[in-house]
Amino acid sequence: MYRYDEFDHQLVAERVEQFRGQVERRVSGELSEDAFKPLRLMNGVYLQLHAYMLRVAIPYGTLSSRQLRKLAHIAREYDRGYGHFTTRQNIQYNWPALARIPDLLAELAEVEMHAIQTSGNCIRNVTSDQYAGAIADEIEDPRIISEIIRQWSTFHPEFSYLPRKFKIAVTGHAHDRAAIKLHDIGIVIVRNEAGEIGYEVHVGGGQGRTPFIAKKLAEFVPKDKLLAYLEAVMRVYNMLGRRDNSYKARIKILVHETGEEEMRKLVEAEFAQIDASKMLEVPQAEIDRITRYFEPPAFETLPAESAAFNKAQADDAGFAQWCRTNVVAHRQLGYSIVNISLKPIGGVPGDATDVQMEAIAELAEAYSFDELRVTHEQNLVLPHIRLDDLKAVYDRLVTHELATPNLGLISDAIACPGLDYCNLANARSIPLAQEISNRFADLDRQYDIGELKIKISGCINACGHHHVGHIGILGVDKKGTEFYQISLGGSADEHASLGDITGRAFTEDTIVDAIETLVETYVGLRHADERFIETYRRVGLTPFKERLYAE
Amino acid sequence: MKNGIIGSNSEKFFMAQHSSKGARFQAVTANRLLDGEVVYLAADNSWTEVFSEAEIADGPEAGEALLARAVPDGFEKQVLEPYLFEAIEDENTGFRPVSVREIIRAKGPTVRLDLGKQARRQAQG
């Protein structure tokens, strides 16, 4: 894992003390709310419905045990005993008191964490593949370039007041788990015909009110030139992006209005200048230094099969089922990747208590080389677990109600905080996720339905990624009452697509029945082994729509 | 409105339609500076945590007058972003907020009944 150098430590420590002074001056009345609001937002402090909310960055979704223990401690000491993992690989605390936030941030800084780049019109916390460094067939660990991007983008003076926020995601694997085509910039690590590693750069994706799939602006940017290319994209955006209307200010609108071809030309012209100056060429020594932080842990040489693991599966059907749904093959023989579902049946997607966080930290320390990951689907990952240890890990997870075997299934929905917490929301999201989870609680039924990604947003800003749900649900407000609009056929992976809206919205009382109707329609239409998304792509919207709005 | 900052706040939030045009009864709400707690303007111009203690304005003019009372000089030392929202008469409780949003603000998250104002009320019996 990356460790802070002296500059990182200094930057974060100085920021905490600056914010401490700003809070003191706000409380004394010296600073108005208008003056203070942008300052608190730059430190991840939002005002929500019931309280302030603090959003803490987890760069590219990687955590150590020590960091997760600190997050648990903060949940207990500064909040109400839980945290909420978000679709941006962050954690949010829903109840911190303003006056205590500087102390909270000082505690975070002790474990090399902060809330910088979690708000405001800057380049936000970089997100990545949760299986980085653990999955087979990865071209390169995406956290290396993610960390380089983090260092380049943090407090970048030219990009601190962009037209709007800016999100970058990176994957090093052909199967995209980081939703890179739904980001302002999505980077895919690729290998060219000469065998060199470089970057495919997608620009202008995003969700919100006007969703777009990103356009591939560059097929292959050489390794040492990526920052120059990114800076070129940022410059074009910073100069030409709209500032007159916040709904039209994201780079996706600029790309759409400018056109892909013209945008590519503009970026390439800018890139040629930056490249010629050589100012942003990353020295190989620096790349090597950062690469060393992400070297694989000291894996043991193990056989591909584990007798203990096989026996445990034979003896315990629940364990075997959990292994089938939540455990993924590792690149290293004898190891596996464990997904910890934060979606217990009827639970709040992404919430974890202080005690659960501590239990998970303990498991990571004992069995996973001290490493953890957060996924944008609001689950956690133990990336390096020996097959021999899987049963012990599972048993501990069961004790803490963290072993729900539902990864990728209908009850593994993602949901934004919605109107239960969020100041921008129009409707609640979490209760809907809970009701759907309860309706389909029978695991056998879930396995029969197979992979089905439900994504729920409580407003058009789409934090719950409803545009790219196989079934997407958008909460809308009609005169103070909640309604829910359905879309079908969205996907966030390498075959990214935006969902089609089915039609008239449903009430709180009818939406879960509507979801069940859609599921039954799929079950009736599917060919053998066909997933929901495949059936939808084969048959289209019409049969679903007919059933949904029949009688 | 009294000055630029205050004017922009109340205008912005009024525009966000926490009240409908034809609203008869309205109250003023805000979040407390120190902890973000939801508060309401009471008859004595203090801020109370409990909706039932909020002053209810009858008619649009009374609403605007109530909002003006919420933003005296220095109000920002106590609260953030005061705005009007619609209430209706309720047989049991006198008045209640109309929108789901304001009902949730008055109680707490519907998915965590152990948190927010609703939890404190239970604890008090």
XYZ file of C-alpha atoms in Angstrom:
676
model
C 0.000 0.000 0.000
C 1.062 3.559 -0.593
C 2.503 5.315 2.468
C 2.506 9.078 2.838
C 5.794 10.852 2.318
C 6.706 14.007 4.257
C 4.890 16.208 1.750
C 1.661 14.264 2.002
C 1.835 14.407 5.806
C 2.499 18.111 5.787
C -0.281 18.911 3.299
C -2.890 17.012 5.247
C -1.777 18.285 8.662
C -1.762 21.892 7.454
C -5.207 21.481 5.951
C -6.600 20.182 9.259
C -5.223 23.165 11.178
C -6.508 25.587 8.536
C -9.957 24.086 8.818
C -9.797 24.210 12.622
C -9.284 27.971 12.387
C -12.085 28.322 9.851
C -14.546 26.427 12.050
C -13.593 28.575 15.055
C -14.174 31.736 13.061
C -17.496 30.445 11.731
C -18.699 29.559 15.237
C -17.612 32.953 16.616
C -19.560 34.658 13.840
C -16.486 36.128 12.170
C -17.187 34.140 8.992
C -20.609 34.187 7.303
C -22.122 30.948 6.034
C -21.607 32.146 2.474
C -17.905 32.521 3.158
C -17.641 29.322 5.167
C -19.687 26.965 2.990
C -17.109 26.565 0.189
C -14.424 26.049 2.846
C -16.326 23.313 4.644
C -17.181 21.656 1.330
C -13.482 21.590 0.421
C -13.079 19.524 3.584
C -15.882 17.100 2.830
C -18.422 18.646 5.223
C -21.941 18.825 3.792
C -25.171 19.913 5.462
C -27.807 17.214 5.090
C -31.378 16.937 6.337
C -30.747 16.125 9.993
C -27.129 17.044 10.562
C -23.783 17.682 8.946
C -22.332 14.839 6.909
C -18.616 14.156 6.541
C -17.394 12.327 3.448
C -14.000 10.690 3.868
C -11.910 9.743 0.831
C -10.685 6.197 0.383
C -8.349 6.703 -2.584
C -8.932 3.988 -5.224
C -10.861 2.055 -2.597
C -7.837 0.656 -0.746
C -7.703 0.535 3.060
C -5.376 -0.985 5.659
C -6.641 -2.625 8.852
C -5.316 0.288 10.839
C -7.306 2.703 8.710
C -10.516 0.716 8.981
C -10.047 0.512 12.764
C -9.765 4.284 12.810
C -12.941 4.587 10.740
C -14.671 2.353 13.308
C -13.310 4.476 16.153
C -14.617 7.634 14.478
C -18.043 6.047 13.981
C -18.155 5.305 17.708
C -16.585 8.449 19.156
C -17.771 11.153 16.765
C -20.878 9.681 15.188
C -23.703 7.247 15.941
C -21.845 3.961 15.740
C -21.932 3.368 11.993
C -20.607 4.557 8.671
C -22.013 4.406 5.155
C -19.882 3.162 2.253
C -20.859 4.980 -0.931
C -20.938 4.388 -4.671
C -17.775 6.505 -4.897
C -15.691 4.181 -2.711
C -15.928 6.731 0.108
C -17.287 6.456 3.617
C -19.791 8.938 4.974
C -20.648 9.800 8.558
C -24.169 11.121 8.968
C -24.126 12.888 12.335
C -20.849 14.664 13.197
C -21.044 17.933 15.141
C -19.328 20.798 13.321
C -17.145 21.851 16.235
C -15.673 18.345 16.584
C -14.871 17.788 12.905
C -11.357 19.325 13.120
C -10.454 16.807 15.856
C -11.988 14.047 13.779
C -9.894 15.080 10.766
C -6.762 15.195 12.919
C -7.448 11.603 13.950
C -7.915 10.596 10.312
C -4.608 12.247 9.422
C -2.898 9.944 11.938
C -3.728 7.058 9.599
C -3.019 8.948 6.376
C -6.642 9.709 5.562
C -8.582 12.886 4.912
C -11.710 14.364 3.363
C -9.941 16.337 0.648
C -11.275 15.982 -2.915
C -14.617 14.640 -1.701
C -16.528 17.773 -2.610
C -16.329 20.934 -4.648
C -15.519 21.605 -8.283
C -12.143 19.913 -8.272
C -10.775 16.571 -9.449
C -12.353 14.190 -6.977
C -10.976 11.139 -5.270
C -9.805 8.673 -7.973
C -11.718 5.387 -8.040
C -10.607 2.007 -9.312
C -11.132 -1.746 -9.568
C -11.642 -3.352 -6.159
C -9.831 -6.483 -7.342
C -6.664 -4.542 -8.260
C -3.534 -6.584 -7.699
C -5.558 -9.706 -6.906
C -7.418 -10.679 -10.070
C -5.877 -12.829 -12.817
C -5.233 -11.365 -16.285
C -4.738 -7.826 -15.032
C -2.407 -5.867 -17.292
C -1.101 -3.752 -14.453
C -2.230 -2.853 -10.951
C -4.406 0.244 -11.590
C -3.556 1.692 -8.182
C -0.093 2.695 -9.376
C -1.367 5.175 -11.928
C -4.294 6.051 -9.631
C -1.813 7.136 -6.962
C 0.173 9.152 -9.514
C -3.068 10.832 -10.588
C -3.927 11.475 -6.948
C -0.620 13.246 -6.377
C -0.945 15.266 -9.571
C -4.539 16.280 -8.903
C -4.475 17.054 -5.163
C -4.654 20.825 -4.718
C -3.768 21.286 -8.407
C -4.017 25.096 -8.516
C -5.248 25.243 -12.106
C -8.030 22.750 -11.454
C -9.371 23.861 -8.082
C -12.199 25.927 -9.582
C -13.410 23.874 -12.501
C -16.829 24.509 -14.048
C -18.035 21.458 -12.081
C -16.742 18.429 -10.186
C -14.547 15.983 -12.096
C -14.308 12.241 -11.581
C -11.593 9.898 -12.844
C -11.749 6.091 -12.705
C -9.104 3.533 -13.670
C -9.205 -0.159 -14.512
C -6.315 -2.467 -15.319
C -8.548 -5.317 -16.406
C -10.628 -5.997 -19.515
C -13.681 -6.648 -17.335
C -14.596 -3.224 -16.001
C -15.650 -3.167 -12.353
C -14.990 0.573 -11.958
C -17.694 1.877 -14.323
C -15.022 3.813 -16.214
C -17.336 4.739 -19.090
C -19.596 6.612 -16.679
C -16.844 8.955 -15.493
C -15.584 12.312 -16.695
C -12.398 10.458 -17.569
C -12.182 6.679 -17.621
C -8.790 5.048 -18.067
C -8.223 1.487 -19.235
C -4.703 0.130 -18.902
C -3.874 -1.643 -22.167
C -0.939 -3.303 -23.915
C -0.091 -2.350 -27.505
C 1.193 -4.588 -30.266
C 4.778 -3.901 -29.224
C 3.917 -5.216 -25.769
C 4.193 -1.819 -24.091
C 1.779 -0.768 -21.390
C -0.201 2.423 -21.953
C -3.642 3.930 -21.460
C -6.868 4.058 -23.379
C -8.621 7.283 -22.363
C -12.408 7.686 -22.383
C -13.807 11.169 -21.834
C -17.223 12.648 -21.183
C -19.149 9.871 -19.506
C -21.489 10.562 -16.637
C -24.917 10.106 -15.156
C -27.067 12.783 -13.511
C -29.751 14.650 -15.392
C -28.132 14.055 -18.801
C -26.379 10.681 -18.893
C -23.704 9.848 -21.467
C -21.365 6.957 -22.155
C -17.801 8.280 -22.466
C -16.151 8.633 -25.875
C -12.801 6.976 -26.463
C -10.569 9.977 -27.188
C -7.239 8.157 -27.176
C -6.429 4.552 -28.068
C -2.995 4.475 -26.538
C -1.305 7.113 -24.427
C 2.242 6.036 -23.524
C 2.992 5.517 -19.876
C 5.124 8.581 -19.235
C 2.688 10.877 -21.072
C -0.557 10.160 -19.277
C -0.421 13.182 -16.962
C 0.278 15.433 -19.940
C -2.757 13.974 -21.713
C -4.967 14.332 -18.655
C -3.794 17.885 -18.144
C -4.661 18.610 -21.788
C -8.210 17.264 -21.286
C -8.566 19.303 -18.086
C -7.341 22.480 -19.789
C -9.766 22.169 -22.679
C -12.560 21.563 -20.192
C -11.497 24.380 -17.887
C -11.395 26.833 -20.792
C -14.497 25.743 -22.701
C -16.734 24.041 -20.136
C -19.927 25.951 -19.403
C -20.127 27.947 -16.213
C -23.524 29.537 -16.820
C -25.656 26.526 -15.922
C -24.583 23.908 -13.398
C -26.618 21.223 -15.179
C -24.636 21.819 -18.358
C -21.226 22.293 -16.772
C -19.864 18.744 -16.723
C -17.374 17.723 -19.404
C -19.923 15.257 -20.826
C -21.961 18.230 -22.080
C -18.867 19.862 -23.567
C -17.942 16.639 -25.379
C -21.509 16.245 -26.581
C -21.855 19.836 -27.786
C -18.353 20.039 -29.271
C -18.486 16.620 -30.896
C -16.072 13.754 -30.383
C -13.842 14.546 -33.362
C -13.436 18.246 -32.548
C -12.883 17.466 -28.861
C -10.110 15.027 -29.797
C -8.450 17.702 -31.948
C -8.627 20.296 -29.178
C -7.162 17.897 -26.638
C -4.420 16.771 -29.006
C -3.412 20.347 -29.770
C -3.172 21.103 -26.078
C -1.383 17.828 -25.456
C 1.229 18.600 -28.137
C 2.174 21.799 -26.306
C 2.363 20.234 -22.866
C 4.222 17.237 -24.236
C 6.786 19.437 -25.986
C 7.479 21.246 -22.708
C 8.197 17.874 -21.036
C 6.916 19.452 -17.829
C 4.577 16.599 -17.040
C 6.633 13.599 -18.029
C 6.672 11.369 -15.000
C 10.273 10.276 -14.323
C 10.754 6.520 -14.440
C 12.359 6.626 -10.996
C 9.178 8.106 -9.553
C 6.982 5.548 -11.335
C 9.257 2.826 -9.932
C 9.080 4.300 -6.440
C 5.282 4.309 -6.443
C 5.110 0.891 -8.108
C 7.059 -0.572 -5.184
C 4.250 0.370 -2.803
C 1.868 -1.829 -4.758
C 4.087 -4.866 -5.159
C 2.243 -8.104 -4.510
C 2.378 -9.217 -0.886
C 4.574 -12.190 0.055
C 2.259 -14.914 -1.213
C 3.095 -18.468 -0.223
C 3.604 -21.072 -2.910
C 0.506 -23.181 -2.520
C -1.188 -25.935 -4.502
C -4.217 -24.943 -6.578
C -6.422 -27.214 -4.498
C -6.936 -27.104 -0.754
C -8.150 -30.312 0.884
C -9.344 -28.376 3.944
C -11.335 -26.010 1.741
C -12.904 -28.835 -0.253
C -13.873 -30.686 2.921
C -15.374 -27.554 4.501
C -17.508 -27.004 1.430
C -18.708 -30.588 1.494
C -19.545 -30.309 5.202
C -21.277 -26.926 5.201
C -23.754 -26.130 2.441
C -24.069 -22.495 3.582
C -20.322 -22.047 3.290
C -20.298 -23.708 -0.128
C -23.032 -21.366 -1.317
C -21.211 -18.308 -0.015
C -18.060 -19.481 -1.819
C -19.998 -19.770 -5.084
C -21.469 -16.254 -4.879
C -19.005 -14.147 -2.890
C -15.585 -15.689 -3.525
C -13.681 -14.966 -6.727
C -10.625 -16.695 -8.209
C -7.281 -15.079 -7.348
C -4.278 -14.681 -9.619
C -2.141 -16.555 -7.115
C -2.653 -20.323 -6.772
C -4.151 -21.270 -3.439
C -5.606 -17.794 -2.782
C -8.999 -16.217 -3.337
C -10.753 -12.860 -3.316
C -13.511 -12.535 -0.717
C -16.431 -10.156 -1.160
C -18.083 -9.061 2.074
C -21.685 -8.169 1.348
C -22.914 -5.038 3.111
C -26.414 -5.959 1.911
C -27.927 -8.213 4.555
C -31.504 -9.139 3.694
C -33.609 -6.107 4.605
C -30.545 -4.080 5.630
C -29.329 -0.620 4.620
C -27.016 -0.975 1.590
C -23.470 0.077 2.457
C -23.906 0.612 6.189
C -21.445 -0.994 8.606
C -21.316 -0.640 12.379
C -18.173 0.185 14.353
C -18.081 -3.404 15.631
C -18.411 -4.848 12.123
C -15.646 -2.581 10.833
C -13.359 -3.716 13.625
C -14.133 -7.369 12.936
C -13.345 -6.893 9.253
C -10.118 -5.044 10.085
C -9.098 -7.961 12.285
C -9.756 -10.426 9.448
C -7.740 -8.334 7.011
C -4.863 -8.215 9.440
C -4.940 -11.917 10.218
C -5.641 -13.306 6.746
C -5.366 -10.720 3.947
C -1.929 -9.115 4.293
C -3.556 -6.207 6.108
C -5.478 -5.099 3.036
C -9.082 -4.221 2.301
C -11.029 -2.735 -0.544
C -14.235 -0.771 -0.883
C -16.362 -1.337 -3.982
C -18.515 1.183 -5.824
C -21.313 -1.337 -5.369
C -21.127 -0.611 -1.629
C -19.476 -3.819 -0.482
C -16.057 -4.583 1.010
C -13.357 -6.955 -0.223
C -10.649 -8.998 1.462
C -8.369 -9.275 -1.559
C -5.910 -12.017 -0.611
C -7.357 -14.923 1.366
C -5.791 -18.393 1.325
C -8.245 -21.121 0.334
C -7.175 -22.851 3.548
C -8.404 -19.840 5.558
C -11.734 -19.279 3.814
C -13.762 -21.256 6.333
C -12.293 -19.401 9.305
C -12.964 -16.065 7.594
C -16.510 -17.139 6.725
C -17.249 -18.210 10.296
C -16.134 -14.829 11.642
C -18.213 -13.020 9.027
C -21.274 -15.096 9.945
C -20.868 -14.042 13.594
C -21.046 -10.408 12.532
C -23.891 -10.827 10.021
C -21.517 -10.105 7.182
C -21.774 -13.358 5.231
C -24.892 -12.799 3.130
C -24.245 -14.893 -0.015
C -25.812 -12.473 -2.487
C -23.097 -10.768 -4.505
C -24.467 -9.576 -7.857
C -27.952 -10.869 -7.052
C -31.193 -8.941 -6.775
C -30.730 -8.224 -3.042
C -27.248 -6.764 -3.679
C -28.828 -3.489 -4.825
C -27.017 -0.202 -4.565
C -28.877 2.806 -3.237
C -27.984 6.407 -2.499
C -28.849 7.758 0.981
C -31.989 9.299 -0.524
C -34.552 11.371 1.321
C -33.822 9.650 4.622
C -30.629 11.716 4.841
C -29.885 13.761 1.745
C -30.700 17.410 1.257
C -30.937 17.030 -2.523
C -33.131 13.937 -2.616
C -36.700 13.920 -3.859
C -37.600 10.458 -2.614
C -36.307 7.759 -0.321
C -34.027 5.065 -1.771
C -33.003 2.904 1.173
C -36.491 1.666 2.179
C -37.059 0.597 -1.410
C -33.809 -1.402 -1.449
C -34.904 -2.970 1.841
C -38.363 -3.870 0.592
C -37.009 -5.414 -2.604
C -34.482 -7.354 -0.546
C -37.243 -8.605 1.770
C -39.558 -9.499 -1.109
C -36.829 -11.643 -2.697
C -35.376 -12.850 0.607
C -35.545 -16.498 -0.441
C -31.995 -17.202 -1.572
C -32.995 -20.098 -3.824
C -35.242 -17.726 -5.707
C -32.396 -15.210 -5.961
C -30.040 -17.854 -7.358
C -32.664 -18.888 -9.871
C -33.044 -15.257 -11.016
C -29.267 -14.946 -11.279
C -27.240 -11.798 -11.822
C -29.497 -8.775 -11.589
C -28.199 -5.358 -10.709
C -30.761 -3.036 -9.181
C -29.603 0.548 -8.695
C -31.698 3.138 -6.907
C -31.320 6.931 -6.836
C -33.459 9.315 -4.813
C -32.998 12.147 -7.299
C -31.810 12.896 -10.797
C -28.219 13.430 -9.642
C -27.965 9.633 -9.861
C -25.619 8.830 -6.959
C -27.384 5.445 -6.918
C -26.386 4.895 -10.601
C -29.973 4.174 -11.708
C -29.141 4.896 -15.373
C -26.849 1.858 -15.445
C -28.894 -0.574 -13.388
C -30.160 -3.678 -15.169
C -33.231 -2.390 -13.385
C -32.806 1.265 -12.447
C -35.138 3.090 -10.109
C -35.347 6.861 -9.867
C -37.266 8.551 -7.078
C -39.196 11.650 -8.094
C -41.256 14.134 -6.136
C -44.767 15.039 -7.180
C -46.177 17.706 -4.882
C -44.366 16.423 -1.829
C -45.150 12.730 -2.473
C -42.659 10.101 -3.613
C -42.963 8.315 -6.957
C -40.576 5.873 -8.608
C -39.649 5.703 -12.278
C -38.177 2.486 -13.693
C -35.560 2.070 -16.401
C -34.320 -1.193 -17.893
C -31.204 -2.427 -19.643
C -28.542 -0.199 -18.152
C -25.072 -1.549 -17.491
C -21.890 -0.091 -15.994
C -19.316 -2.626 -17.224
C -17.215 -2.770 -20.400
C -20.472 -3.105 -22.369
C -21.856 0.027 -20.735
C -25.358 1.079 -21.693
C -27.973 3.494 -20.392
C -31.351 2.188 -19.300
C -34.630 2.821 -21.149
C -37.407 4.441 -19.126
C -40.443 2.151 -19.025
C -43.110 4.851 -18.700
C -45.353 6.215 -15.969
C -43.890 6.194 -12.456
C -45.087 3.983 -9.594
C -46.117 4.837 -6.060
C -44.336 3.633 -2.965
C -47.079 0.999 -2.574
C -46.828 -0.391 -6.102
C -43.134 -0.163 -6.999
C -42.038 -3.449 -5.411
C -44.858 -5.325 -7.183
C -43.716 -3.691 -10.406
C -40.166 -4.964 -9.842
C -41.528 -8.441 -9.205
C -43.533 -8.261 -12.449
C -40.360 -7.374 -14.344
C -38.470 -10.244 -12.753
C -41.267 -12.703 -13.559
C -41.373 -11.416 -17.128
C -37.660 -12.066 -17.467
C -37.973 -15.550 -15.971
C -40.686 -16.316 -18.517
C -38.684 -15.005 -21.465
C -35.159 -16.122 -20.727
C -33.309 -18.787 -22.638
C -31.240 -21.259 -20.649
C -28.511 -19.545 -18.627
C -29.380 -16.154 -20.024
C -28.868 -13.302 -17.548
C -31.476 -10.559 -17.149
C -29.407 -8.065 -19.117
C -28.899 -10.538 -21.966
C -32.606 -11.321 -22.188
C -33.381 -7.618 -22.155
C -30.911 -6.933 -24.939
C -32.428 -9.761 -26.996
C -36.106 -8.908 -26.558
C -36.042 -5.162 -25.840
C -38.339 -2.995 -23.787
C -41.725 -3.913 -25.287
C -42.540 -7.237 -23.588
C -41.529 -5.824 -20.216
C -43.523 -2.675 -20.764
C -46.605 -4.609 -21.832
C -46.578 -6.703 -18.670
C -45.769 -3.744 -16.449
C -48.646 -1.596 -17.644
C -51.148 -4.371 -18.406
C -54.802 -3.788 -17.386
C -35.274 40.929 2.561
C -32.759 42.671 4.750
C -29.501 42.173 2.952
C -27.889 40.334 0.082
C -26.758 37.201 1.822
C -29.997 36.637 3.637
C -32.070 37.508 0.616
C -30.270 34.984 -1.550
C -30.737 32.257 1.047
C -34.440 32.612 1.624
C -35.172 33.246 -2.034
C -33.231 30.210 -3.114
C -35.000 27.959 -0.672
C -38.388 29.400 -1.367
C -37.758 28.693 -5.035
C -36.938 25.118 -4.120
C -40.652 24.778 -3.341
C -40.754 23.559 0.182
C -44.060 25.378 0.119
C -46.661 25.290 -2.627
C -48.086 28.515 -4.052
C -51.473 28.021 -2.477
C -50.053 27.101 0.919
C -52.099 28.553 3.751
C -50.157 27.440 6.819
C -46.397 27.720 6.903
C -43.587 27.458 9.432
C -39.903 28.381 9.268
C -37.206 25.787 9.652
C -33.395 25.833 9.554
C -30.435 23.743 10.701
C -28.553 24.706 13.848
C -25.006 25.881 13.193
C -23.177 23.818 15.799
C -24.591 20.393 15.056
C -26.902 20.729 12.061
C -29.956 19.801 14.168
C -33.292 20.634 12.520
C -34.888 23.601 14.299
C -38.070 25.660 13.957
C -38.802 29.282 14.704
C -41.038 29.568 17.782
C -43.424 32.357 18.762
C -40.789 34.018 20.978
C -38.300 34.103 18.069
C -36.178 31.371 19.619
C -35.302 28.199 17.721
C -36.857 24.987 18.966
C -35.992 21.386 18.097
C -39.640 20.342 18.130
C -42.048 20.954 15.278
C -45.071 21.184 17.595
C -43.502 24.283 19.174
C -43.051 26.033 15.813
C -45.051 29.164 15.143
C -47.518 28.574 12.314
C -48.167 31.486 9.980
C -51.630 31.721 8.446
C -51.565 33.133 4.921
C -48.757 34.182 2.560
C -48.138 37.588 4.143
C -47.888 36.151 7.625
C -45.476 33.589 6.152
C -43.186 36.267 4.722
C -43.341 38.169 8.033
C -42.375 34.991 9.894
C -39.433 34.390 7.568
C -38.285 37.977 8.071
C -38.287 37.385 11.839
C -36.044 34.349 11.307
C -33.234 36.399 9.813
C -32.362 39.294 12.150
C -28.806 40.634 12.142
C -26.454 37.907 13.249
C -28.913 35.010 12.790
C -26.152 33.027 11.136
C -24.421 32.615 14.495
C -27.247 30.255 15.377
C -28.706 28.671 12.272
C -28.206 27.977 8.568
C -30.468 28.568 5.627
C -33.915 29.302 7.130
C -36.865 28.729 4.792
C -40.637 28.455 4.819
C -42.396 25.153 4.406
C -46.013 24.138 4.241
C -47.979 22.651 7.141
C -51.563 21.467 7.360
C -53.998 21.053 10.218
C -54.028 17.645 11.788
C -56.721 16.242 14.066
C -54.303 14.716 16.540
C -51.319 17.001 16.638
C -52.651 20.414 15.679
C -50.427 20.776 12.631
C -48.064 18.592 10.649
C -45.657 19.208 7.760
C -47.062 18.415 4.304
C -44.101 17.063 2.323
C -42.361 13.757 2.958
C -39.127 15.715 3.181
C -40.349 17.886 6.050
C -41.981 14.951 7.818
C -38.630 13.146 7.725
C -36.796 16.254 8.920
C -39.239 16.567 11.821
C -38.698 12.944 12.900
C -35.460 11.436 11.602
C -34.516 8.784 9.031
C -37.392 6.366 8.370
C -34.843 3.543 8.135
C -33.306 4.213 11.569
C -36.044 4.835 14.089
C -33.382 4.708 16.808
C -31.844 7.943 15.484
C -32.930 11.561 15.209
C -35.747 13.364 16.974
C -38.059 10.338 16.900
C -35.580 8.382 19.067
C -35.328 11.129 21.668
C -39.083 11.367 21.909
C -39.333 7.614 22.492
C -36.646 7.756 25.126
C -38.569 10.482 26.916
C -41.700 8.326 26.689
